Amino acid sequence: MRIAATTRMLLLLAMLACLLPQRSQAAESSVRPARQPSNETTQQPVLDLTLVQAWQAALKHDPGYQAAISEREAGQANRGIGRAGLLPQVSASLGRSKLRGTLEIPSPLGGVRDEDLNYTIKTSEIRATQTVFDWSRYAEYRQGHARADHSLAVFDTKATDTATRLFNRYFQALLAHENIVLAQNKLDANEKLQMVARHRFDNGEGTITDIRQAASRRDLSRADLIAARDAMVIAQRELQEMVGPSPLRLAALKPDFQAQPLSPPSLAQWQSAALAGSGEIRSSEQNLRIAADEVDRSFGGHLPTLELVAARRLASNETIATRYQDSSTTEIGVQVSLPIYSGGLTSALVDQAGHNRDRALHELAATRERTAVEVTRQYHAVVSGAQRINALIVAEQSGVQALEAVEAGFAAGTHSMVDILDTQDQLYRSRLDLAQSRLEYVLARLMLSAASGGLDAQLIQRTSEQYFGKGRVALQPPPPKF
């Protein structure tokens, strides 16, 4: 009897050992290829993307980024618009009209005689004016450059926003895949655990409660897997919106993922870099320039203007008195305009522009504070993220050991089936948290550079090489196993 009991104990331990979930870190489980559904008519190529390749694809396919390019180019036209008011203005006019009628002319004898009129009036003129002094136009010239610089700053901000959206969707797709892998592993383990519970019950060593508890957790695992697949479909579609409609295969995190020290290391250095390089701050600064130039432009309504004028005019039959005569005139001179009273309009415009300038100044201060807060948030997300990763690695290792101990206790009769199920759920949560923390750490580093104005192609390339390996994740979820 002792030999039979020992044999059953060893058999039970072997079956429980099969239940122990395999190590499923983000860098390892993510590289598991997803099974593709059998569809011989599908010939669309799979798009293999690293992080930097996804960013390059987004620059070509993302509609929001293409709209930002058009907005930037439209904004650059403001330089020419502002300069046009200071350059010579040349216009030409050509007139032709037919005159027919009767002209009454006094006769020498005191009577009146009629003369028929039938001729063509011809006028041709070319006129050029050159601004010598116009305070409003000088302000518009400066304002044109400020508007163009503002469009460049806005474009940099929108390009950063595009990269931010891409990184969030890229990492969300990786996390969704990791969630599917863990949910599938959890379902497999719960199914095996239900088999163990039924085997023990059939041998008279377990209870029907153990079977029902294992079945309940198995059904919950199925529901979690369905939800994970739905999240994958949404994450894949959101990413395809930016990089193109082809099926995607993404680079996974390295198996030997290691957090890297920040450079520069201090928060004050990152905040200084943000004040100097943030596209959002530069955009607010250009808004302040535009508002200040608008005050000068409005104030120009109080000042006189001076223009040089030159004109050449040719006329034929211009009036009845000069019919059948041709004339040509040349005009060169200056034109001075002096505003006297406009009903208070100019003063009101100056007051309005002054208040808008003050508003732009306060908005700049708010933008600087908001940027400082964002840099602080992302900086601490990087620092604490590295610590959280290390803590979760230890927690996962402890979870594996705890599950082994609980399974051994279950075989010995000191632990219940619920203890195994709870410990298993805790282990899977810690593994999912670890995968999420690693992705959030990389994202925080990128967002820190974005907030400080240092997000560029070289940084994205360096990040891709430091944290992502050669493993690939096929985003199309495998068909359900149940």
Coordinates of C-alpha atoms in Angstrom, one line a residue:
M1 CA 0.0 0.0 0.0
R2 CA 2.8 2.4 0.8
I3 CA 4.4 1.7 -2.6
A4 CA 1.0 2.4 -4.4
A5 CA 0.6 5.6 -2.4
T6 CA 4.1 6.7 -3.2
T7 CA 3.5 6.0 -6.9
R8 CA 0.3 8.0 -6.9
M9 CA 2.1 10.9 -5.2
L10 CA 4.9 10.9 -7.7
L11 CA 2.4 10.7 -10.6
L12 CA 0.5 13.7 -9.1
L13 CA 3.6 15.7 -8.7
A14 CA 4.6 15.1 -12.3
M15 CA 1.2 16.2 -13.5
L16 CA 1.3 19.3 -11.3
A17 CA 4.8 20.1 -12.7
C18 CA 3.3 20.3 -16.1
L19 CA 0.9 23.0 -14.8
L20 CA 3.7 25.3 -13.9
P21 CA 3.5 28.1 -16.5
Q22 CA 6.6 28.6 -18.6
R23 CA 8.6 31.7 -18.2
S24 CA 6.8 34.3 -20.2
Q25 CA 8.6 37.6 -20.2
A26 CA 7.8 40.2 -22.7
A27 CA 11.0 39.6 -24.7
E28 CA 10.5 35.8 -24.7
S29 CA 6.8 35.1 -25.1
S30 CA 6.3 37.8 -27.6
V31 CA 8.6 36.2 -30.2
R32 CA 6.3 33.1 -30.3
P33 CA 4.9 33.2 -33.8
A34 CA 1.1 33.5 -34.0
R35 CA -0.6 30.8 -36.0
Q36 CA -2.2 32.2 -39.1
P37 CA -5.6 31.1 -40.2
S38 CA -5.6 28.9 -43.3
N39 CA -6.6 31.1 -46.2
E40 CA -4.9 30.3 -49.5
T41 CA -6.4 33.3 -51.2
T42 CA -4.5 35.7 -48.9
Q43 CA -1.4 36.9 -50.6
Q44 CA -0.9 40.3 -49.0
P45 CA 2.7 40.6 -47.8
V46 CA 3.5 40.9 -44.1
L47 CA 5.1 44.2 -43.1
D48 CA 8.1 43.5 -40.8
L49 CA 8.6 46.6 -38.7
T50 CA 11.2 47.6 -36.1
L51 CA 10.4 50.7 -34.1
V52 CA 12.3 53.0 -36.4
Q53 CA 10.8 51.4 -39.5
A54 CA 7.3 51.9 -38.0
W55 CA 8.1 55.6 -37.5
Q56 CA 9.4 55.9 -41.0
A57 CA 6.2 54.2 -42.3
A58 CA 4.1 56.6 -40.3
L59 CA 5.7 59.6 -41.9
K60 CA 4.6 58.3 -45.2
H61 CA 1.1 57.0 -44.4
D62 CA -0.3 58.9 -41.4
P63 CA -2.9 61.4 -42.7
G64 CA -2.4 63.7 -39.7
Y65 CA 1.3 64.0 -40.4
Q66 CA 0.6 64.7 -44.1
A67 CA -1.8 67.4 -43.1
A68 CA 0.8 69.0 -40.8
I69 CA 3.3 69.1 -43.8
S70 CA 0.7 71.0 -45.9
E71 CA 0.0 73.4 -42.9
R72 CA 3.7 74.0 -42.6
E73 CA 4.2 74.9 -46.3
A74 CA 1.1 77.1 -46.2
G75 CA 2.6 78.9 -43.2
Q76 CA 5.9 79.6 -45.0
A77 CA 4.0 81.7 -47.5
N78 CA 3.5 84.3 -44.7
R79 CA 7.1 85.5 -45.3
G80 CA 6.2 86.5 -48.8
I81 CA 2.9 88.0 -47.8
G82 CA 4.5 90.2 -45.2
R83 CA 7.3 91.3 -47.5
A84 CA 4.9 92.2 -50.3
G85 CA 3.7 95.4 -48.6
L86 CA 7.3 96.8 -48.6
L87 CA 8.0 96.1 -52.3
P88 CA 6.9 98.2 -55.3
Q89 CA 3.3 97.9 -56.3
V90 CA 2.8 98.2 -60.1
S91 CA -0.5 98.2 -61.8
A92 CA -1.6 98.8 -65.4
S93 CA -5.0 99.7 -66.8
L94 CA -6.4 99.7 -70.3
G95 CA -9.7 101.3 -71.3
R96 CA -11.7 101.3 -74.5
S97 CA -15.2 102.8 -74.8
K98 CA -17.4 103.8 -77.8
L99 CA -19.1 107.2 -77.7
R100 CA -22.0 108.1 -79.9
G101 CA -24.3 111.1 -79.7
T102 CA -25.1 114.6 -80.9
L103 CA -23.3 117.7 -79.8
E104 CA -25.1 121.1 -80.1
I105 CA -22.7 123.8 -81.2
P106 CA -23.6 127.5 -81.3
S107 CA -23.4 129.0 -84.8
P108 CA -21.9 132.3 -85.6
L109 CA -25.3 133.6 -86.6
G110 CA -26.8 132.9 -83.2
G111 CA -28.4 129.7 -84.0
V112 CA -27.4 126.1 -83.0
R113 CA -26.1 123.4 -85.2
D114 CA -25.8 119.7 -84.4
E115 CA -22.7 117.7 -84.8
D116 CA -22.7 113.9 -84.8
L117 CA -20.3 112.3 -82.4
N118 CA -18.9 108.8 -83.1
Y119 CA -15.5 107.9 -81.9
T120 CA -13.6 105.6 -79.5
I121 CA -12.1 106.7 -76.2
K122 CA -8.8 105.1 -75.5
T123 CA -6.8 105.2 -72.2
S124 CA -3.7 103.3 -71.1
E125 CA -1.9 103.8 -67.8
I126 CA 0.8 102.1 -65.8
R127 CA 1.3 103.2 -62.2
A128 CA 4.0 102.3 -59.6
T129 CA 4.0 103.1 -55.9
Q130 CA 6.8 102.4 -53.4
T131 CA 6.3 102.7 -49.7
V132 CA 8.8 104.9 -48.0
F133 CA 7.2 105.0 -44.5
D134 CA 4.3 102.9 -43.3
W135 CA 4.5 101.7 -39.7
S136 CA 1.7 99.2 -40.2
R137 CA 3.4 97.6 -43.2
Y138 CA 6.7 97.3 -41.4
A139 CA 4.9 95.5 -38.6
E140 CA 3.2 93.2 -41.1
Y141 CA 6.6 92.3 -42.5
R142 CA 7.8 91.3 -39.0
Q143 CA 4.6 89.5 -38.4
G144 CA 4.9 87.5 -41.6
H145 CA 8.2 86.1 -40.4
A146 CA 6.8 85.4 -37.0
R147 CA 3.9 83.5 -38.5
A148 CA 6.2 81.5 -40.7
D149 CA 8.4 80.6 -37.7
H150 CA 5.2 79.7 -35.7
S151 CA 4.2 77.3 -38.5
L152 CA 7.6 75.6 -38.2
A153 CA 7.2 75.3 -34.4
V154 CA 3.7 73.9 -34.8
F155 CA 4.9 71.4 -37.3
D156 CA 7.6 70.2 -34.9
T157 CA 4.9 69.8 -32.2
K158 CA 2.6 67.9 -34.5
A159 CA 5.5 65.7 -35.7
T160 CA 6.3 64.9 -32.1
D161 CA 2.6 64.2 -31.5
T162 CA 2.6 61.8 -34.5
A163 CA 5.6 60.0 -33.1
T164 CA 3.9 59.8 -29.7
R165 CA 0.8 58.3 -31.1
L166 CA 2.9 55.8 -33.0
F167 CA 4.9 54.7 -30.0
N168 CA 1.7 54.3 -27.9
R169 CA 0.1 52.2 -30.6
Y170 CA 3.2 50.2 -31.3
F171 CA 3.7 49.3 -27.6
Q172 CA 0.0 48.7 -27.1
A173 CA 0.1 46.2 -29.9
L174 CA 3.0 44.4 -28.3
L175 CA 1.3 44.4 -24.9
A176 CA -1.9 43.1 -26.5
H177 CA 0.1 40.2 -28.0
E178 CA 1.8 39.5 -24.7
N179 CA -1.6 39.5 -23.0
I180 CA -2.9 36.9 -25.5
V181 CA 0.1 34.7 -25.0
L182 CA -0.2 34.8 -21.2
A183 CA -4.0 34.3 -21.4
Q184 CA -3.5 31.3 -23.6
N185 CA -0.9 29.8 -21.3
K186 CA -3.2 30.4 -18.3
L187 CA -6.1 28.7 -20.1
D188 CA -3.9 25.7 -20.9
A189 CA -2.7 25.5 -17.3
N190 CA -6.3 25.7 -16.0
E191 CA -7.4 22.9 -18.4
K192 CA -4.6 20.7 -17.1
L193 CA -5.4 21.6 -13.6
Q194 CA -9.0 20.5 -14.2
M195 CA -7.8 17.2 -15.5
V196 CA -5.7 16.7 -12.4
A197 CA -8.7 17.5 -10.2
R198 CA -10.9 15.0 -12.1
H199 CA -8.2 12.4 -11.9
R200 CA -7.9 12.8 -8.2
F201 CA -11.7 12.6 -7.8
D202 CA -11.8 9.5 -9.9
N203 CA -9.2 7.9 -7.6
G204 CA -11.1 8.9 -4.5
E205 CA -8.5 11.5 -3.4
G206 CA -10.2 14.8 -4.4
T207 CA -13.6 16.4 -4.2
I208 CA -16.2 17.6 -6.7
T209 CA -15.5 21.1 -5.3
D210 CA -12.0 21.0 -6.7
I211 CA -13.3 20.1 -10.1
R212 CA -15.8 22.9 -10.1
Q213 CA -13.3 25.5 -8.9
A214 CA -10.9 24.5 -11.7
A215 CA -13.7 24.6 -14.2
S216 CA -14.7 28.0 -13.0
R217 CA -11.2 29.4 -13.4
R218 CA -10.9 27.7 -16.8
D219 CA -14.1 29.5 -18.0
L220 CA -12.8 32.8 -16.7
S221 CA -9.6 32.2 -18.6
R222 CA -11.5 31.7 -21.8
A223 CA -13.3 35.0 -21.2
D224 CA -10.0 36.7 -20.6
L225 CA -8.6 35.2 -23.8
I226 CA -11.5 36.4 -25.8
A227 CA -11.1 39.9 -24.4
A228 CA -7.4 39.8 -25.1
R229 CA -8.1 38.9 -28.7
D230 CA -10.5 41.8 -29.1
A231 CA -7.9 44.2 -27.7
M232 CA -5.4 42.8 -30.2
V233 CA -7.7 43.5 -33.1
I234 CA -8.2 47.1 -32.0
A235 CA -4.6 47.7 -31.3
Q236 CA -3.6 46.3 -34.7
R237 CA -6.2 48.4 -36.5
E238 CA -5.0 51.6 -34.8
L239 CA -1.4 50.9 -35.7
Q240 CA -2.3 50.1 -39.3
E241 CA -4.0 53.4 -39.6
M242 CA -0.6 55.0 -39.2
V243 CA 1.8 52.6 -41.0
G244 CA -0.3 51.0 -43.7
P245 CA -2.9 48.3 -44.2
S246 CA -0.6 45.3 -44.6
P247 CA -0.5 42.6 -41.9
L248 CA 2.2 43.5 -39.3
R249 CA 5.1 41.7 -37.6
L250 CA 6.7 43.9 -34.9
A251 CA 10.1 43.7 -33.2
A252 CA 9.9 42.4 -29.7
L253 CA 11.9 43.5 -26.6
K254 CA 15.2 41.8 -26.1
P255 CA 15.2 38.8 -23.8
D256 CA 18.0 40.3 -21.8
F257 CA 16.2 43.6 -21.4
Q258 CA 18.2 46.0 -19.3
A259 CA 17.3 49.6 -18.2
Q260 CA 19.9 52.1 -19.3
P261 CA 21.0 55.2 -17.3
L262 CA 19.7 58.6 -18.4
S263 CA 21.9 61.1 -20.1
P264 CA 21.9 63.8 -18.9
P265 CA 21.2 62.3 -15.4
S266 CA 19.6 65.2 -13.6
L267 CA 16.0 66.5 -13.9
A268 CA 17.2 70.1 -14.0
Q269 CA 19.2 69.5 -17.1
W270 CA 16.2 67.9 -18.8
Q271 CA 14.0 70.9 -17.9
S272 CA 16.6 73.3 -19.3
A273 CA 16.7 71.4 -22.5
A274 CA 12.9 71.5 -22.7
L275 CA 12.8 75.3 -22.2
A276 CA 15.2 75.7 -25.1
G277 CA 14.0 72.9 -27.5
S278 CA 10.4 72.2 -26.9
G279 CA 8.3 72.8 -30.0
E280 CA 5.3 73.7 -28.0
I281 CA 7.2 76.4 -26.1
R282 CA 8.6 77.8 -29.4
S283 CA 5.1 77.9 -30.8
S284 CA 3.9 80.0 -27.8
E285 CA 6.9 82.3 -28.2
Q286 CA 6.1 82.9 -31.8
N287 CA 2.5 83.6 -30.8
L288 CA 3.8 86.3 -28.5
R289 CA 5.8 87.8 -31.3
I290 CA 2.8 87.8 -33.6
A291 CA 0.7 89.5 -30.9
A292 CA 3.4 92.1 -30.2
D293 CA 3.7 92.9 -33.9
E294 CA -0.1 93.2 -34.1
V295 CA 0.1 96.0 -31.5
D296 CA 2.5 97.9 -33.7
R297 CA 0.4 97.2 -36.8
S298 CA -2.7 98.6 -35.1
F299 CA -0.8 101.6 -33.8
G300 CA 0.3 102.5 -37.3
G301 CA -3.2 103.7 -37.9
H302 CA -2.3 106.8 -35.9
L303 CA 0.8 107.6 -38.0
P304 CA 1.1 109.2 -41.5
T305 CA 2.3 107.2 -44.5
L306 CA 4.6 108.3 -47.3
E307 CA 4.8 106.8 -50.8
L308 CA 6.6 107.5 -54.0
V309 CA 4.3 107.5 -57.0
A310 CA 5.2 107.3 -60.7
A311 CA 2.8 106.9 -63.6
R312 CA 2.6 107.1 -67.3
R313 CA -0.7 107.7 -69.1
L314 CA -1.7 107.6 -72.8
A315 CA -5.1 108.9 -73.8
S316 CA -7.0 109.4 -77.1
N317 CA -10.3 111.2 -77.4
E318 CA -10.5 111.2 -73.6
T319 CA -13.1 114.0 -73.4
I320 CA -15.4 115.9 -75.7
A321 CA -13.1 118.9 -75.5
T322 CA -10.1 116.8 -76.5
R323 CA -11.8 114.6 -79.1
Y324 CA -9.7 113.7 -82.1
Q325 CA -6.6 114.5 -79.9
D326 CA -3.9 112.2 -78.4
S327 CA -2.2 113.0 -75.1
S328 CA 0.6 111.4 -73.0
T329 CA 1.5 112.4 -69.4
T330 CA 4.2 111.3 -67.0
E331 CA 3.7 111.7 -63.2
I332 CA 6.4 111.4 -60.6
G333 CA 5.9 112.6 -57.0
V334 CA 5.2 111.7 -53.4
Q335 CA 2.0 111.0 -51.7
V336 CA 1.4 111.7 -48.0
S337 CA -1.6 110.4 -46.1
L338 CA -2.4 111.7 -42.6
P339 CA -5.1 110.1 -40.5
I340 CA -7.1 112.6 -38.5
Y341 CA -10.1 110.8 -37.0
S342 CA -11.5 107.3 -37.5
G343 CA -14.3 107.3 -35.0
G344 CA -12.1 105.7 -32.3
L345 CA -11.5 102.6 -34.4
T346 CA -7.7 102.8 -34.3
S347 CA -7.5 103.3 -30.6
A348 CA -9.9 100.4 -30.0
L349 CA -7.8 98.1 -32.2
V350 CA -4.6 99.1 -30.3
D351 CA -6.3 98.3 -27.0
Q352 CA -7.5 95.0 -28.3
A353 CA -4.1 94.0 -29.6
G354 CA -2.5 94.9 -26.3
H355 CA -4.8 92.6 -24.4
N356 CA -4.2 89.8 -26.9
R357 CA -0.4 90.3 -26.4
D358 CA -0.9 90.0 -22.6
R359 CA -2.9 86.8 -23.2
A360 CA -0.1 85.4 -25.3
L361 CA 2.4 86.2 -22.6
H362 CA 0.4 84.4 -20.0
E363 CA -0.2 81.4 -22.3
L364 CA 3.6 81.2 -22.8
A365 CA 4.1 81.1 -19.1
A366 CA 1.5 78.3 -18.8
T367 CA 3.1 76.4 -21.6
R368 CA 6.5 76.5 -19.9
E369 CA 5.0 75.3 -16.7
R370 CA 3.0 72.5 -18.4
T371 CA 6.2 71.4 -20.2
A372 CA 8.1 71.4 -16.9
V373 CA 5.5 69.2 -15.4
E374 CA 5.5 66.8 -18.3
V375 CA 9.3 66.5 -18.2
T376 CA 9.1 65.9 -14.5
R377 CA 6.5 63.2 -15.0
Q378 CA 8.4 61.4 -17.7
Y379 CA 11.7 61.7 -15.9
H380 CA 10.3 60.0 -12.8
A381 CA 8.5 57.5 -14.9
V382 CA 11.9 56.5 -16.3
V383 CA 13.7 56.4 -12.9
S384 CA 10.9 54.6 -11.0
G385 CA 10.2 52.4 -14.1
A386 CA 13.6 50.9 -13.9
Q387 CA 13.1 50.2 -10.2
R388 CA 9.6 48.7 -10.8
I389 CA 11.1 46.4 -13.5
N390 CA 13.6 45.0 -11.0
A391 CA 10.9 44.6 -8.4
L392 CA 8.6 42.7 -10.8
I393 CA 11.5 40.4 -11.9
V394 CA 11.9 39.4 -8.2
A395 CA 8.2 39.1 -7.8
E396 CA 7.9 36.8 -10.8
Q397 CA 10.7 34.6 -9.5
S398 CA 9.0 34.5 -6.1
G399 CA 5.7 33.7 -7.8
V400 CA 7.3 30.7 -9.6
Q401 CA 8.7 29.5 -6.3
A402 CA 5.4 30.1 -4.5
L403 CA 3.5 28.1 -7.1
E404 CA 5.9 25.2 -6.9
A405 CA 5.5 25.2 -3.1
V406 CA 1.7 25.4 -3.2
E407 CA 1.6 22.6 -5.8
A408 CA 3.8 20.5 -3.5
G409 CA 1.5 21.3 -0.6
F410 CA -1.5 20.4 -2.6
A411 CA 0.0 17.0 -3.4
A412 CA 0.8 16.6 0.3
G413 CA -2.8 17.6 1.2
T414 CA -1.8 20.9 3.0
H415 CA -3.1 23.2 0.3
S416 CA -6.4 23.3 -1.6
M417 CA -7.1 23.7 -5.3
V418 CA -8.1 27.4 -4.7
D419 CA -4.6 28.0 -3.3
I420 CA -3.1 26.8 -6.6
L421 CA -5.5 28.8 -8.7
D422 CA -4.9 32.0 -6.7
T423 CA -1.2 31.6 -6.8
Q424 CA -1.3 30.9 -10.5
D425 CA -3.4 34.0 -11.2
Q426 CA -0.9 36.1 -9.1
L427 CA 2.0 34.8 -11.1
Y428 CA 0.3 35.6 -14.5
R429 CA -0.5 39.1 -13.3
S430 CA 3.1 39.7 -12.2
R431 CA 4.3 38.5 -15.6
L432 CA 1.8 40.8 -17.5
D433 CA 2.8 43.7 -15.2
L434 CA 6.5 43.0 -16.0
A435 CA 5.9 43.1 -19.7
Q436 CA 3.8 46.3 -19.4
S437 CA 6.4 47.9 -17.2
R438 CA 9.2 47.2 -19.7
L439 CA 7.2 48.7 -22.5
E440 CA 6.2 51.7 -20.3
Y441 CA 9.8 52.3 -19.4
V442 CA 10.9 52.5 -23.0
L443 CA 7.9 54.7 -23.8
A444 CA 8.7 57.0 -20.9
R445 CA 12.3 57.5 -22.2
L446 CA 10.9 58.4 -25.6
M447 CA 8.3 60.8 -24.1
L448 CA 11.0 62.4 -22.0
S449 CA 13.0 63.2 -25.1
A450 CA 9.8 64.4 -26.9
A451 CA 8.9 66.7 -24.0
S452 CA 12.4 68.2 -24.1
G453 CA 12.5 68.6 -27.9
G454 CA 15.2 66.0 -28.5
L455 CA 13.1 63.3 -30.2
D456 CA 14.7 62.7 -33.6
A457 CA 15.5 59.9 -36.0
Q458 CA 18.8 59.1 -34.3
L459 CA 17.2 58.8 -30.9
I460 CA 14.5 56.4 -32.3
Q461 CA 17.2 54.4 -34.0
R462 CA 19.3 54.1 -30.9
T463 CA 16.2 53.2 -28.8
S464 CA 15.3 50.5 -31.3
E465 CA 18.8 49.0 -31.1
Q466 CA 19.1 49.2 -27.3
Y467 CA 15.8 47.6 -26.3
F468 CA 14.4 45.6 -29.2
G469 CA 15.9 42.4 -30.5
K470 CA 15.6 40.2 -33.6
G471 CA 12.5 38.4 -32.4
R472 CA 9.3 39.3 -34.2
V473 CA 5.6 39.4 -33.1
A474 CA 2.9 38.6 -35.7
L475 CA 0.0 40.7 -34.7
Q476 CA -2.8 38.7 -36.3
P477 CA -4.1 36.6 -33.4
P478 CA -4.2 32.8 -33.7
P479 CA -7.5 31.1 -33.8
P480 CA -9.0 30.0 -30.5
K481 CA -8.1 26.6 -29.1
F482 CA -11.6 26.0 -27.7

